Amino acid sequence: MKPGFLSQNPSVLWFLAALGLFTLGVTVLAEATGTGALSTSFVKTLGKTLCLCLIAIAMDVVWGYCGILSLGHFAFFGIGGYAIGMWLMYARTEAIVSESMAAAVIPPTDQEVIDAIGTQIFGVVGSSEFPVIWAFSDSLFLQLLMVVLIPGLLALVFGWLAFRSRVTGVYLSILTQAMTLALSLYLFQNDSGLRGNNGLSGLQNIPGFEDTPQSMISIAFFWASALALGLGYLLFAFVTSGKMGSVIRGIRDDEARVRFLGYHVESYKLFVFTLTAVIAGIAGALYYPQAGIINPAEIAPIASIYLAVWVAIGGRGRLYGAVIGAAFVSLLSSWFTGGGAPNVNLGVYTIQWTDWWLVLLGLSFVAVTLFAPKGIGGLFDAIAVRRTPERVGDYGPDKGALRQEEGTE
Amino acid sequence: MSTLLEMSGVSVSFDGFKAINNLSFQIGEPELRAIIGPNGAGKTTFMDIITGKTKPDEGRVLWGDKGTSLLGRSESQIARAGIGRKFQKPTVFEAQTVRENIAMALKNSRGPFDVLFYRKTAEGAARIEAVAKEVGLTEELPRPAGELSHGKKQWLEIGMLLAQDPRLLLVDEPAAGMTPAEREHTTDLLKRMAETRAVVVVEHDMEFVRRLNCKVTVLHEGSVLAEGSLDHVTANQDVIDVYLGR
Ligand SMILES: Nc1ncnc2c1ncn2[C@@H]1O[C@H](COP(=O)(O)OP(=O)(O)OP(=O)(O)O)[C@@H](O)[C@H]1O
Ligand SMILES: [Mg+2]
C-alpha cells in the first residue's frame, strides 16, 4: 500500500470504522457471543449480506469504474460456492460414512469407504461414481485454491477472448450473460457431476466442528465475512485510487483516447475483470456455508442482473455506494419476499408483496436510473458538499446505453 | 534532418469510397508541417492510419531511424513508440481533474502493474506543473476537465501531448474554438515544440497556417495535390480550383 493512501482516501477509513462498529454491535447482540437479541438465522442473513456487499464492490469496480457491464459475476460467485461446497460435502459425508461403517464386523477397505461416500452424495442423481471434477474434494487446501483459481482462470480466458476482439458495451454484456447461462444450464444437468438441480446441500455443517452449535458457527462466518469485506474494500480502494484508478475511469469514459496515450486497454480490462472475478469467488465461498445450500439456479443470469441493480441503486463509481445498494436492496428484498411486509388491501385487489416486490424493485431501478443516476450514494455528496465533477462527456465506450443522459441529470 | 516517418502508396477505402488514394508523405525530425485541404480530403483519416486506428488496404508506413513498419501494430504500441495525437474534437477525460489528465499522459511505464504500483514522485509533480504552465492551465490544475472552456480543453489536450513527450505530434485543428490571442499562443507553442520534434498540424485557417511559416502539404480526395511553401501552394492553379477558389 502506498504511504498516505488512507489519508488521501478518508472515505475508506470511514467505511472501515462503520464496518467495525457494525461487527461489534452484531457480536454483542448475537446468541453465541452476546445477549442473544439477534437470532442465529438473522446473524446468518447479516453475514450473507456482507458477502453480497463484497461481490457488489467487485461489480462496482468492473462496471462503475471500468465501464464493463458484466452480467457474469454471479457465476464466479457461484463457482466459489461450489468449490468450497464440494469439500464441505465430501468431508462431512466421509465422517458420517466412516462412523457408520466402523460398527461393521469386518473393517471396510478404503475403496469401500469411498464408494459409500459416492453413493451417499450422488445417489440423488442415480450414480455412485465420483466424477473427475471431485478429484481434489478431499483436500480443503486444494478446494480453497479452486475458489480463486477457477473463477480467475475462467475470467482470464473469457476476458482475453472478448477484450482482444474489442467486444464492448451491450455486446459484451450479452456475451457475459451467455457465459453465465451456459454455465447454469450445464450445472442443471444430472451428469454435470455436481448433482444437477439438487445442488450441494448441508453446507452449514462444518466438518470438524460437529459439536459446535450453529450460533457459534454463524458468528464466526459473520466475522470472516466482515473481514473479507474490509480487506476487499481496501484492495479495491487501492486499485481505484491513484493512477490506476485514473486509467480505469479513463477507459470507461473514452477507451480509444486511453489507447492513444499508449495504454494497452485490453490488459487493463483483463486485469480488472479477473481480479473482480476472483473476489467474487471468495465472496461466494463465504456465502454458501452460511446459506447451507447451493444449486444452479443461484448462477442463473438473473442473479447477475440483480447485482447490477444493487450497484446502480447504491450509486456506481463509488465503493460505499455499492455496499449500501447491496445491503439495502437485499435486506429489503428478504423482508418483502419473506412475508415481512404487510399486504396492502385495496378493496378490489390485495397487493401481496411476495408477488409485487419485483415490480417495485424494477420501478425503483428505472426511477433511480432516470432521476438519481448517482444512486443512494449521491446523498453523501449533498452532505459532504464535496464538489464532484459534473460530467459532460459520454460515460462509456459504446453508444448502447443512455449514459450521457443519465449523467447530466 | 533525418526522415522520421515515411508513408508511400497508401490507400484506404470505406465501402468502396477511396478516402485515401495512393498517398505518399514524408516528415523529418525536427520539422513543422501544415496540412490543409477541403472537408473530407482525408486529413483525419491520414492521422488514423499513422496512429493505427485505421488499417490501410495497401502501402507502407515506416517509422524511425531503422524504418520499421507501423502497420500491424496496435494503437497503444504506436503511441508508446513516440507518436502523440490531438483529436479534432477535444477529447480529454472530463470527469477527471486537469492534473489527473496530465498525469495520465506523463511519459512513464504503461503496463498495468507498473501503473498499479506507481508512486507519485516530486519529479512527476514538477513535470505536471511545468506542462500546466506551458499551456497556461496552472490555476486549473485541481479543476475537473469537464468544466473548462472549449479553448482550454484544446490547451489541455496539447498539454497532454507535451507530457507524453512524443517524437512525432499529430495535431488535428488545434485552433478551433480559440480566441485570436489563444491562437497566437498556440502557433508559438507549436513552433517551439517543432524545434526538437516532428509536428504535423492540420488546419483550415489560412492565417494560422501562415503564422506557422512552414512547409505546407495540400490534400485533396485522399492524395497530395501540392507541397511547398504556403505562397508556392496557394499560387498553384489546382489548389486554387479545388480549395481556395470556392
Ligand atoms: N470510418 C469511416 N467510414 C466511412 N467513411 C469514412 C470513415 N472515416 C472517414 N470517412 C470518409 O472519408 C473521407 C475523409 O474523411 P476525413 O475525416 O479524413 O476528412 P478530413 O479531411 O479530416 O475532413 P474535415 O476537414 O471535415 O475534418 C470523408 O468523406 C469521410 O466521410
Ligand atoms: Mg478531420
Tab-separated table of N, CA and C in Angstrom, chain A residues 68-140:
chain	number	residue	atom	x	y	z
A	68	ILE	N	-17.347	-1.917	-17.724
A	68	ILE	CA	-17.705	-3.214	-18.307
A	68	ILE	C	-18.943	-3.724	-17.578
A	69	LEU	N	-20.094	-3.675	-18.224
A	69	LEU	CA	-21.303	-4.167	-17.560
A	69	LEU	C	-21.312	-5.681	-17.660
A	70	SER	N	-20.677	-6.322	-16.681
A	70	SER	CA	-20.592	-7.780	-16.691
A	70	SER	C	-21.872	-8.360	-16.112
A	71	LEU	N	-22.485	-9.267	-16.842
A	71	LEU	CA	-23.629	-9.986	-16.290
A	71	LEU	C	-23.196	-11.411	-15.987
A	72	GLY	N	-21.963	-11.541	-15.515
A	72	GLY	CA	-21.448	-12.871	-15.247
A	72	GLY	C	-20.808	-13.006	-13.887
A	73	HIS	N	-20.822	-11.924	-13.103
A	73	HIS	CA	-20.063	-12.032	-11.866
A	73	HIS	C	-20.706	-12.946	-10.841
A	74	PHE	N	-22.026	-13.131	-10.945
A	74	PHE	CA	-22.624	-14.077	-10.007
A	74	PHE	C	-22.244	-15.510	-10.352
A	75	ALA	N	-21.856	-15.741	-11.599
A	75	ALA	CA	-21.377	-17.081	-11.953
A	75	ALA	C	-20.077	-17.363	-11.204
A	76	PHE	N	-19.211	-16.350	-11.130
A	76	PHE	CA	-17.950	-16.539	-10.401
A	76	PHE	C	-18.226	-16.762	-8.908
A	77	PHE	N	-19.207	-16.038	-8.409
A	77	PHE	CA	-19.649	-16.176	-7.022
A	77	PHE	C	-20.103	-17.618	-6.777
A	78	GLY	N	-20.938	-18.122	-7.691
A	78	GLY	CA	-21.445	-19.488	-7.567
A	78	GLY	C	-20.334	-20.519	-7.647
A	79	ILE	N	-19.382	-20.283	-8.537
A	79	ILE	CA	-18.277	-21.235	-8.670
A	79	ILE	C	-17.505	-21.317	-7.361
A	80	GLY	N	-17.277	-20.166	-6.743
A	80	GLY	CA	-16.614	-20.150	-5.442
A	80	GLY	C	-17.390	-20.988	-4.439
A	81	GLY	N	-18.722	-20.842	-4.471
A	81	GLY	CA	-19.582	-21.596	-3.562
A	81	GLY	C	-19.498	-23.093	-3.817
A	82	TYR	N	-19.558	-23.467	-5.088
A	82	TYR	CA	-19.454	-24.888	-5.432
A	82	TYR	C	-18.108	-25.456	-4.997
A	83	ALA	N	-17.043	-24.669	-5.208
A	83	ALA	CA	-15.706	-25.176	-4.901
A	83	ALA	C	-15.585	-25.506	-3.419
A	84	ILE	N	-16.070	-24.612	-2.570
A	84	ILE	CA	-15.955	-24.905	-1.136
A	84	ILE	C	-17.000	-25.950	-0.740
A	85	GLY	N	-18.159	-25.905	-1.405
A	85	GLY	CA	-19.236	-26.848	-1.098
A	85	GLY	C	-18.821	-28.292	-1.328
A	86	MET	N	-18.003	-28.522	-2.358
A	86	MET	CA	-17.563	-29.888	-2.644
A	86	MET	C	-16.766	-30.449	-1.472
A	87	TRP	N	-15.879	-29.638	-0.944
A	87	TRP	CA	-15.112	-30.127	0.204
A	87	TRP	C	-16.021	-30.346	1.414
A	88	LEU	N	-16.893	-29.372	1.676
A	88	LEU	CA	-17.779	-29.467	2.838
A	88	LEU	C	-18.600	-30.749	2.769
A	89	MET	N	-19.120	-31.012	1.580
A	89	MET	CA	-19.979	-32.173	1.433
A	89	MET	C	-19.184	-33.473	1.539
A	90	TYR	N	-18.036	-33.470	0.891
A	90	TYR	CA	-17.229	-34.683	0.908
A	90	TYR	C	-16.778	-34.997	2.340
A	91	ALA	N	-16.218	-34.009	2.985
A	91	ALA	CA	-15.636	-34.253	4.306
A	91	ALA	C	-16.702	-34.666	5.315
A	92	ARG	N	-17.861	-34.041	5.213
A	92	ARG	CA	-18.908	-34.379	6.165
A	92	ARG	C	-19.463	-35.779	5.899
A	93	THR	N	-19.696	-36.090	4.610
A	93	THR	CA	-20.193	-37.417	4.272
A	93	THR	C	-19.184	-38.480	4.691
A	94	GLU	N	-17.913	-38.164	4.496
A	94	GLU	CA	-16.873	-39.104	4.881
A	94	GLU	C	-16.955	-39.412	6.375
A	95	ALA	N	-17.133	-38.343	7.172
A	95	ALA	CA	-17.221	-38.530	8.625
A	95	ALA	C	-18.393	-39.440	8.976
A	96	ILE	N	-19.545	-39.172	8.350
A	96	ILE	CA	-20.739	-39.963	8.663
A	96	ILE	C	-20.547	-41.415	8.252
A	97	VAL	N	-20.038	-41.580	7.009
A	97	VAL	CA	-19.876	-42.929	6.475
A	97	VAL	C	-18.877	-43.732	7.305
A	98	SER	N	-17.744	-43.124	7.632
A	98	SER	CA	-16.745	-43.875	8.404
A	98	SER	C	-17.311	-44.272	9.753
A	99	GLU	N	-18.084	-43.396	10.323
A	99	GLU	CA	-18.649	-43.705	11.638
A	99	GLU	C	-19.583	-44.907	11.567
A	100	SER	N	-20.478	-44.902	10.552
A	100	SER	CA	-21.438	-45.998	10.479
A	100	SER	C	-20.751	-47.300	10.070
A	101	MET	N	-19.700	-47.195	9.259
A	101	MET	CA	-19.033	-48.420	8.823
A	101	MET	C	-18.098	-48.980	9.883
A	102	ALA	N	-17.660	-48.118	10.773
A	102	ALA	CA	-16.749	-48.574	11.820
A	102	ALA	C	-17.416	-49.629	12.686
A	103	ALA	N	-18.766	-49.560	12.737
A	103	ALA	CA	-19.507	-50.515	13.556
A	103	ALA	C	-19.523	-51.917	12.951
A	104	ALA	N	-19.226	-52.005	11.634
A	104	ALA	CA	-19.273	-53.306	10.959
A	104	ALA	C	-18.219	-54.261	11.514
A	105	VAL	N	-18.487	-55.570	11.373
A	105	VAL	CA	-17.575	-56.568	11.918
A	105	VAL	C	-16.236	-56.547	11.178
A	106	ILE	N	-16.342	-56.584	9.832
A	106	ILE	CA	-15.112	-56.540	9.039
A	106	ILE	C	-14.802	-55.076	8.746
A	107	PRO	N	-13.622	-54.598	9.111
A	107	PRO	CA	-13.304	-53.183	8.839
A	107	PRO	C	-13.325	-52.930	7.337
A	108	PRO	N	-13.952	-51.845	6.912
A	108	PRO	CA	-14.067	-51.565	5.477
A	108	PRO	C	-12.729	-51.163	4.880
A	109	THR	N	-12.529	-51.473	3.592
A	109	THR	CA	-11.333	-51.015	2.892
A	109	THR	C	-11.531	-49.556	2.499
A	110	ASP	N	-10.432	-48.904	2.135
A	110	ASP	CA	-10.521	-47.501	1.718
A	110	ASP	C	-11.478	-47.344	0.545
A	111	GLN	N	-11.378	-48.306	-0.401
A	111	GLN	CA	-12.224	-48.211	-1.585
A	111	GLN	C	-13.697	-48.300	-1.209
A	112	GLU	N	-13.987	-49.154	-0.252
A	112	GLU	CA	-15.381	-49.299	0.181
A	112	GLU	C	-15.894	-48.002	0.783
A	113	VAL	N	-15.026	-47.363	1.565
A	113	VAL	CA	-15.441	-46.087	2.167
A	113	VAL	C	-15.744	-45.072	1.076
A	114	ILE	N	-14.825	-44.984	0.097
A	114	ILE	CA	-15.019	-44.001	-0.973
A	114	ILE	C	-16.284	-44.303	-1.765
A	115	ASP	N	-16.537	-45.582	-2.042
A	115	ASP	CA	-17.751	-45.952	-2.762
A	115	ASP	C	-18.988	-45.564	-1.978
A	116	ALA	N	-18.913	-45.793	-0.676
A	116	ALA	CA	-20.069	-45.455	0.155
A	116	ALA	C	-20.311	-43.946	0.159
A	117	ILE	N	-19.230	-43.171	0.204
A	117	ILE	CA	-19.386	-41.709	0.148
A	117	ILE	C	-20.024	-41.316	-1.184
A	118	GLY	N	-19.519	-41.944	-2.267
A	118	GLY	CA	-20.053	-41.659	-3.599
A	118	GLY	C	-21.540	-41.939	-3.658
A	119	THR	N	-21.954	-43.090	-3.111
A	119	THR	CA	-23.370	-43.441	-3.139
A	119	THR	C	-24.187	-42.414	-2.369
A	120	GLN	N	-23.658	-42.007	-1.226
A	120	GLN	CA	-24.357	-41.010	-0.411
A	120	GLN	C	-24.551	-39.707	-1.175
A	121	ILE	N	-23.444	-39.235	-1.798
A	121	ILE	CA	-23.505	-37.908	-2.422
A	121	ILE	C	-24.259	-37.954	-3.745
A	122	PHE	N	-23.986	-38.988	-4.554
A	122	PHE	CA	-24.537	-38.960	-5.909
A	122	PHE	C	-25.773	-39.824	-6.082
A	123	GLY	N	-26.240	-40.422	-4.990
A	123	GLY	CA	-27.455	-41.217	-5.063
A	123	GLY	C	-28.616	-40.453	-5.685
A	124	VAL	N	-28.738	-39.177	-5.338
A	124	VAL	CA	-29.877	-38.388	-5.820
A	124	VAL	C	-29.890	-38.259	-7.337
A	125	VAL	N	-28.734	-38.379	-7.974
A	125	VAL	CA	-28.731	-38.294	-9.434
A	125	VAL	C	-28.465	-39.675	-10.038
A	126	GLY	N	-28.733	-40.707	-9.243
A	126	GLY	CA	-28.654	-42.069	-9.757
A	126	GLY	C	-27.258	-42.517	-10.121
A	127	SER	N	-26.291	-42.122	-9.312
A	127	SER	CA	-24.923	-42.507	-9.627
A	127	SER	C	-24.184	-42.738	-8.324
A	128	SER	N	-23.061	-43.403	-8.397
A	128	SER	CA	-22.271	-43.534	-7.177
A	128	SER	C	-20.797	-43.285	-7.464
A	129	GLU	N	-20.506	-43.042	-8.731
A	129	GLU	CA	-19.125	-42.794	-9.139
A	129	GLU	C	-18.743	-41.356	-8.842
A	130	PHE	N	-17.488	-41.164	-8.439
A	130	PHE	CA	-17.014	-39.799	-8.275
A	130	PHE	C	-16.605	-39.225	-9.634
A	131	PRO	N	-17.217	-38.128	-10.065
A	131	PRO	CA	-16.779	-37.522	-11.329
A	131	PRO	C	-15.364	-36.956	-11.171
A	132	VAL	N	-14.703	-36.751	-12.307
A	132	VAL	CA	-13.309	-36.278	-12.270
A	132	VAL	C	-13.168	-34.968	-11.501
A	133	ILE	N	-14.184	-34.065	-11.648
A	133	ILE	CA	-14.009	-32.756	-11.013
A	133	ILE	C	-13.997	-32.837	-9.491
A	134	TRP	N	-14.326	-34.001	-8.938
A	134	TRP	CA	-14.261	-34.139	-7.481
A	134	TRP	C	-12.901	-34.668	-7.025
A	135	ALA	N	-11.948	-34.728	-7.943
A	135	ALA	CA	-10.660	-35.346	-7.635
A	135	ALA	C	-9.995	-34.760	-6.391
A	136	PHE	N	-10.171	-33.472	-6.183
A	136	PHE	CA	-9.478	-32.829	-5.053
A	136	PHE	C	-10.399	-32.583	-3.866
A	137	SER	N	-11.629	-33.126	-3.938
A	137	SER	CA	-12.628	-32.713	-2.952
A	137	SER	C	-12.270	-33.143	-1.535
A	138	ASP	N	-11.290	-34.057	-1.394
A	138	ASP	CA	-10.943	-34.455	-0.030
A	138	ASP	C	-9.942	-33.500	0.602
A	139	SER	N	-9.475	-32.536	-0.173
A	139	SER	CA	-8.467	-31.633	0.373
A	139	SER	C	-9.017	-30.219	0.503
A	140	LEU	N	-9.106	-29.738	1.732
A	140	LEU	CA	-9.616	-28.380	1.955
A	140	LEU	C	-8.719	-27.374	1.250
